[in-house]
């Protein structure tokens, strides 16, 4: 009865999606099933009651080689590769006349790519109807009628016009709020489903270990446990809405040599044990615990072998060890690089053979589907790829389509409903909250913050990012939402209580940047005049709010940096403002840690905002003036100098130690030591106290769970959030392991004077290491639980012991 109801709804909606002159073929649509291959018989694959494996097997048995190969590539959507917004007669002359695996980013609109702008993205119902029309063509006009998996990006919120915006992933990571990240996933998944997308390319699980790398912005942080916990919540949230989550970029993608990720994109220097314990850890955890339906393979090599052409990565690790049962898409150009960049294939055709044999399911890049399908068909005809291999790769794709329900309800059932399901008022409120929780207070001398709006009468908001909003949008996020700059947000907040003035002060970069970072050039007359104008207004102000950092042109994909100082003339502006003697509050807009040593030494207050989304000005103003108490923590280490890199958490004993200035091996100090701000660091407008650590072992054997509890109290006068962090130290092991590792965290809201008991559980896998024989094991010995408010600010600690099995 339930199935009949679903199909009835689908049939009604199908008739009402703006296709009045294109009547559906009644012979296809039956009570309770769809005759996709139009043979008048309910085949097993068309039977909603049949087991998925049986449906997949049956469908493959009915497909010809052309149809199978079409399920192994992506058709990029309108204005990228697809020239048409809707089906045309010429589609019958293109390779996708036999179907297609997925269509990516069709009619979504990317904010800074004008060619992608389309009237069919918004209103939302218009897009849902458009997707139905494209889907209808594939179902009714191809022989087998296999539905399309419509994919889209989603790391900053769904990449669609006016969808709900989210801050950059580095900001999401800084919330340390698992429930909030799950909610973010449900928003992205719900909006995707309502708009007709069935697969979201999110989250990014890369471990960002080089702060110069441009895509630190799009990662949750540098620590694998933290990334796994956040990533698991995002996947679960997205897939709870009936759409697939495709995690990326597998694997060892986030540490290109010297952070050179533009034309280089190769040669990560990572040892095997480190690869498994750091870079693969989030992928293994998320695959095993959240079962994402997609994985994107990366375009880099590992130890000389391109990942996308590696049976070890795509088959042995992903499927045999981790249990991945979805389908693998390639990152853009990953297949082409096998021959063109890595040179391990004599030509592109050989590259195609290698990736299919390795375990790739779907080639995805900004090239025509024919460019992959034609050489693939030649390889099959030449006997260089077996049909058994092809059938296996196709089965993975079809299995996901069945799991998504595309063979039961292939269309958006109620397109009009999308207008009420996407970017609701509740979603907008949530967007502001996740932006608030992403803010990290880095410095607050003498409690300068929060500012009292009743005591500051003249406020200067200055800096190149003060009245800018471009950083609130992303190529991987929504377009065209109204956005509020920091200056406008503060001006609105102040109302008639204070005078708020603006002076830009300088541009984000100087004309010679980035060369000027290594060969400084004098300020031009115009640059000096701009700084002077800001200084004159600063002298008349009670407080200076300087908004500085990076914008979307200075950070992101292929935009790694040489230096991590403030770009352009921003440092000179900040120094000049400080010289006025007026208090300066620094607001950072940036996508990666910055080496703000002078700023940290001399300025009284610094607020890290990362790349917030469109509510930037509103939430930053609320925070500066105390309506919101910042509680975020850094998910990545801030080095003092690029000369310290690599400098991260976790780290091996002694790897980030000091220098012996005296003694038999002491010859003086020649380095700057320690981080500017450590992993897990963040201040609050209130204070917290930790007490009563209890470590409870049911047994001392390695497979027992270990219960940890402690208390945290808000000892200040303001409500606030504390991110409590549990670290684990393995005192002695068969191989050198990390000084300590994060193994638990929680974001805890507390009223003034309130105490909460925090309970965490250490599972056996939390204690495991790759031993001297490269086997995962929990070794007997002494461990130490460390409870703190950052990786260095430890308040409580207690040891426990794991006994050998024969004890």
Coordinates of C-alpha atoms in Angstrom, one line a residue, residues 170-462:
X170 CA 37.9 25.8 8.4
X171 CA 35.4 27.9 10.3
X172 CA 33.0 24.9 10.6
X173 CA 35.9 23.0 12.1
X174 CA 36.6 25.7 14.6
X175 CA 33.1 25.3 16.1
X176 CA 34.0 21.9 17.5
X177 CA 30.3 21.4 17.6
X178 CA 29.3 17.9 16.4
X179 CA 25.5 18.5 16.7
X180 CA 25.8 21.7 14.7
X181 CA 27.8 20.0 11.9
X182 CA 25.1 17.3 11.7
X183 CA 22.5 20.0 11.4
X184 CA 24.5 21.7 8.7
X185 CA 24.5 18.3 6.8
X186 CA 20.8 18.0 7.1
X187 CA 20.3 21.5 5.7
X188 CA 22.6 20.8 2.7
X189 CA 20.9 17.4 2.1
X190 CA 17.4 18.7 2.4
X191 CA 18.0 21.5 0.0
X192 CA 19.8 19.2 -2.5
X193 CA 16.8 16.8 -2.4
X194 CA 14.3 19.5 -2.9
X195 CA 16.2 21.0 -5.9
X196 CA 16.7 17.6 -7.6
X197 CA 20.3 16.9 -6.7
X198 CA 20.8 13.4 -5.5
X199 CA 24.6 13.4 -4.6
X200 CA 26.6 16.1 -2.7
X201 CA 30.3 16.4 -3.0
X202 CA 31.1 17.0 0.7
X203 CA 32.7 16.9 3.1
X204 CA 36.4 17.4 2.5
X205 CA 38.3 15.1 4.8
X206 CA 41.8 16.2 3.9
X207 CA 44.2 16.7 6.8
X208 CA 45.7 20.2 6.3
X209 CA 49.3 19.9 7.5
X210 CA 50.9 22.8 5.6
X211 CA 49.5 26.2 6.5
X212 CA 50.7 27.7 3.2
X213 CA 48.4 25.4 1.2
X214 CA 45.5 27.4 -0.4
X215 CA 42.8 24.8 0.5
X216 CA 43.4 24.9 4.3
X217 CA 40.3 27.1 3.9
X218 CA 38.2 24.1 2.8
X219 CA 39.4 21.6 5.4
X220 CA 38.1 21.1 8.9
X221 CA 41.7 21.3 10.3
X222 CA 45.0 19.5 10.8
X223 CA 44.1 16.8 13.3
X224 CA 42.7 13.5 12.0
X225 CA 40.4 12.6 15.0
X226 CA 38.8 16.0 14.9
X227 CA 38.3 15.8 11.1
X228 CA 36.8 12.3 11.4
X229 CA 34.3 13.4 14.0
X230 CA 33.2 16.4 12.1
X231 CA 33.2 14.6 8.8
X232 CA 31.1 11.7 10.2
X233 CA 28.4 14.2 11.3
X234 CA 28.3 16.0 7.9
X235 CA 28.0 12.7 6.0
X236 CA 25.3 11.4 8.4
X237 CA 23.4 14.7 8.1
X238 CA 23.5 14.8 4.3
X239 CA 22.5 11.2 3.9
X240 CA 19.7 11.4 6.4
X241 CA 17.9 13.4 3.7
X242 CA 18.0 10.6 1.1
X243 CA 20.9 11.9 -0.9
X244 CA 24.5 10.6 -1.3
X245 CA 27.5 12.2 0.3
X246 CA 30.7 12.0 -1.7
X247 CA 33.8 12.5 0.5
X248 CA 37.0 14.0 -0.9
X249 CA 39.9 13.9 -1.7
X250 CA 41.2 10.4 -1.4
X251 CA 44.1 10.4 -0.6
X252 CA 47.2 12.2 0.8
X253 CA 46.0 15.2 -1.3
X254 CA 46.5 18.0 1.3
X255 CA 50.3 18.1 1.6
X256 CA 51.8 18.8 -1.8
X257 CA 55.5 19.4 -1.6
X258 CA 56.2 22.9 -0.4
X259 CA 52.4 23.5 -0.6
X260 CA 52.8 23.9 -4.4
X261 CA 49.3 22.8 -5.5
X262 CA 48.9 24.7 -8.8
X263 CA 50.6 23.1 -11.7
X264 CA 52.5 20.8 -9.4
X265 CA 49.9 18.8 -7.6
X266 CA 52.2 15.9 -7.0
X267 CA 54.8 14.4 -4.7
X268 CA 53.4 14.4 -1.1
X269 CA 56.3 13.6 1.3
X270 CA 54.5 11.3 3.8
X271 CA 55.9 8.1 5.2
X272 CA 53.6 5.0 5.2
X273 CA 52.9 4.9 8.9
X274 CA 52.1 8.6 8.9
X275 CA 49.9 8.2 5.9
X276 CA 47.7 5.7 7.7
X277 CA 47.7 7.3 11.1
X278 CA 47.1 10.8 9.9
X279 CA 45.9 11.2 6.3
X280 CA 43.9 8.0 5.9
X281 CA 42.5 8.0 9.4
X282 CA 39.5 10.3 8.7
X283 CA 38.6 8.4 5.5
X284 CA 38.7 5.0 7.2
X285 CA 36.6 6.2 10.2
X286 CA 34.0 8.0 8.2
X287 CA 33.6 5.1 5.7
X288 CA 33.3 2.5 8.4
X289 CA 31.0 4.6 10.7
X290 CA 28.9 6.7 8.3
X291 CA 28.9 4.7 5.0
X292 CA 29.1 7.5 2.5
X293 CA 27.9 6.5 -1.0
X294 CA 30.7 8.3 -2.8
X295 CA 34.5 8.9 -2.7
X296 CA 36.4 11.3 -4.9
X297 CA 39.9 10.1 -5.8
X298 CA 42.6 12.7 -5.9
X299 CA 44.9 13.7 -8.7
X300 CA 48.2 13.5 -6.8
X301 CA 50.6 10.5 -6.7
X302 CA 51.8 8.7 -3.5
X303 CA 55.3 7.4 -3.6
X304 CA 55.4 7.6 -7.3
X305 CA 52.0 5.9 -8.0
X306 CA 49.0 8.1 -9.1
X307 CA 46.2 7.5 -6.6
X308 CA 43.6 7.3 -9.2
X309 CA 45.5 4.6 -11.0
X310 CA 46.3 2.7 -7.8
X311 CA 44.6 -0.7 -7.1
X312 CA 46.0 -0.4 -3.6
X313 CA 44.2 2.8 -2.8
X314 CA 41.0 2.3 -4.8
X315 CA 40.4 -1.4 -4.3
X316 CA 42.5 -2.8 -1.5
X317 CA 42.2 0.0 1.0
X318 CA 38.8 1.5 0.0
X319 CA 36.8 -1.6 -0.6
X320 CA 38.6 -4.5 0.9
X321 CA 39.8 -2.9 4.1
X322 CA 37.5 0.0 4.7
X323 CA 34.3 -1.7 3.3
X324 CA 33.4 1.2 1.0
X325 CA 30.4 0.1 -1.1
X326 CA 29.6 3.2 -3.1
X327 CA 31.2 4.5 -6.3
X328 CA 34.4 6.4 -6.9
X329 CA 34.6 9.5 -9.0
X330 CA 37.8 11.1 -10.1
X331 CA 38.8 14.6 -9.2
X332 CA 39.1 16.9 -12.2
X333 CA 42.0 15.8 -14.5
X334 CA 43.0 13.0 -12.2
X335 CA 42.7 10.5 -15.1
X336 CA 44.4 12.8 -17.6
X337 CA 47.3 13.4 -15.2
X338 CA 48.2 9.7 -15.2
X339 CA 49.7 10.2 -18.7
X340 CA 50.1 14.0 -19.0
X341 CA 51.7 14.8 -15.6
X342 CA 52.7 11.6 -13.9
X343 CA 53.9 9.9 -17.1
X344 CA 53.2 6.4 -15.9
X345 CA 51.1 5.7 -19.0
X346 CA 52.4 6.1 -22.6
X347 CA 49.2 7.9 -23.6
X348 CA 45.7 8.9 -22.4
X349 CA 44.1 5.6 -23.6
X350 CA 46.5 3.6 -21.5
X351 CA 45.7 6.0 -18.6
X352 CA 42.0 5.1 -19.0
X353 CA 42.8 1.4 -18.8
X354 CA 44.9 1.9 -15.7
X355 CA 42.3 3.8 -13.7
X356 CA 39.4 1.4 -14.6
X357 CA 41.6 -1.6 -13.6
X358 CA 42.5 0.2 -10.4
X359 CA 39.0 0.6 -9.3
X360 CA 37.7 4.0 -10.6
X361 CA 34.0 4.0 -11.4
X362 CA 33.3 7.4 -12.9
X363 CA 35.7 9.8 -14.8
X364 CA 34.7 13.4 -13.7
X365 CA 36.3 16.4 -15.3
X366 CA 35.5 19.4 -17.5
X367 CA 35.7 17.5 -20.7
X368 CA 33.1 15.8 -22.9
X369 CA 32.0 12.3 -21.9
X370 CA 33.1 11.1 -25.3
X371 CA 36.7 11.9 -24.4
X372 CA 36.6 9.0 -21.9
X373 CA 34.0 6.7 -23.3
X374 CA 35.4 6.3 -26.8
X375 CA 38.9 5.2 -25.7
X376 CA 37.2 2.9 -23.1
X377 CA 35.1 1.2 -25.8
X378 CA 38.2 0.8 -27.9
X379 CA 40.0 -0.9 -25.0
X380 CA 37.1 -3.3 -24.5
X381 CA 36.9 -4.1 -28.2
X382 CA 40.7 -4.8 -28.2
X383 CA 40.4 -7.2 -25.2
X384 CA 42.5 -5.0 -23.0
X385 CA 39.7 -4.6 -20.4
X386 CA 37.4 -7.5 -19.5
X387 CA 33.7 -7.3 -19.4
X388 CA 33.9 -8.7 -15.9
X389 CA 35.8 -5.6 -14.8
X390 CA 33.4 -3.3 -16.6
X391 CA 30.4 -5.0 -15.1
X392 CA 31.9 -4.7 -11.6
X393 CA 32.5 -0.9 -12.1
X394 CA 29.0 -0.4 -13.5
X395 CA 27.4 -2.4 -10.7
X396 CA 28.9 0.0 -8.1
X397 CA 27.3 3.0 -9.8
X398 CA 23.9 1.3 -10.3
X399 CA 23.9 0.1 -6.7
X400 CA 24.1 3.7 -5.5
X401 CA 21.3 4.7 -7.9
X402 CA 19.1 1.9 -6.5
X403 CA 20.0 2.9 -2.9
X404 CA 19.0 6.5 -3.7
X405 CA 15.6 5.3 -4.9
X406 CA 16.1 6.6 -8.4
X407 CA 14.5 3.5 -9.9
X408 CA 11.4 3.9 -7.7
X409 CA 10.9 7.7 -7.6
X410 CA 13.2 9.2 -10.2
X411 CA 11.7 12.7 -10.2
X412 CA 11.4 15.5 -7.7
X413 CA 7.9 14.5 -6.4
X414 CA 6.6 18.0 -5.6
X415 CA 8.7 20.7 -7.3
X416 CA 6.5 23.5 -5.9
X417 CA 7.4 22.4 -2.4
X418 CA 11.0 23.3 -2.9
X419 CA 10.1 27.0 -2.6
X420 CA 9.3 26.3 1.0
X421 CA 12.1 23.8 1.7
X422 CA 15.2 25.7 0.6
X423 CA 16.7 28.5 2.7
X424 CA 13.9 29.0 5.1
X425 CA 14.0 31.5 8.0
X426 CA 15.0 28.7 10.3
X427 CA 17.9 28.0 7.9
X428 CA 19.0 31.6 7.9
X429 CA 18.9 31.6 11.7
X430 CA 21.0 28.4 11.7
X431 CA 23.5 30.0 9.2
X432 CA 24.1 32.9 11.6
X433 CA 24.5 30.5 14.6
X434 CA 27.2 28.3 12.9
X435 CA 28.9 31.6 11.9
X436 CA 28.9 32.7 15.5
X437 CA 30.3 29.5 16.7
X438 CA 33.1 29.5 14.2
X439 CA 34.6 32.7 15.7
X440 CA 37.8 32.3 17.8
X441 CA 39.0 34.9 20.2
X442 CA 42.8 34.9 20.0
X443 CA 43.7 37.7 22.3
X444 CA 41.9 40.0 24.8
X445 CA 44.2 41.9 27.0
X446 CA 42.6 43.5 30.1
X447 CA 39.2 42.4 28.8
X448 CA 39.0 45.1 26.2
X449 CA 36.3 43.0 24.6
X450 CA 33.4 43.0 24.6
X451 CA 33.0 46.7 23.8
X452 CA 30.3 48.7 25.6
X453 CA 28.2 50.4 22.9
X454 CA 27.2 53.0 25.6
X455 CA 30.8 54.0 26.3
X456 CA 32.3 54.3 22.8
X457 CA 31.0 57.3 20.9
X458 CA 33.3 57.3 17.9
X459 CA 34.2 54.1 16.2
X460 CA 36.5 53.7 13.2
X461 CA 36.1 50.6 11.1
X462 CA 39.1 50.3 8.7

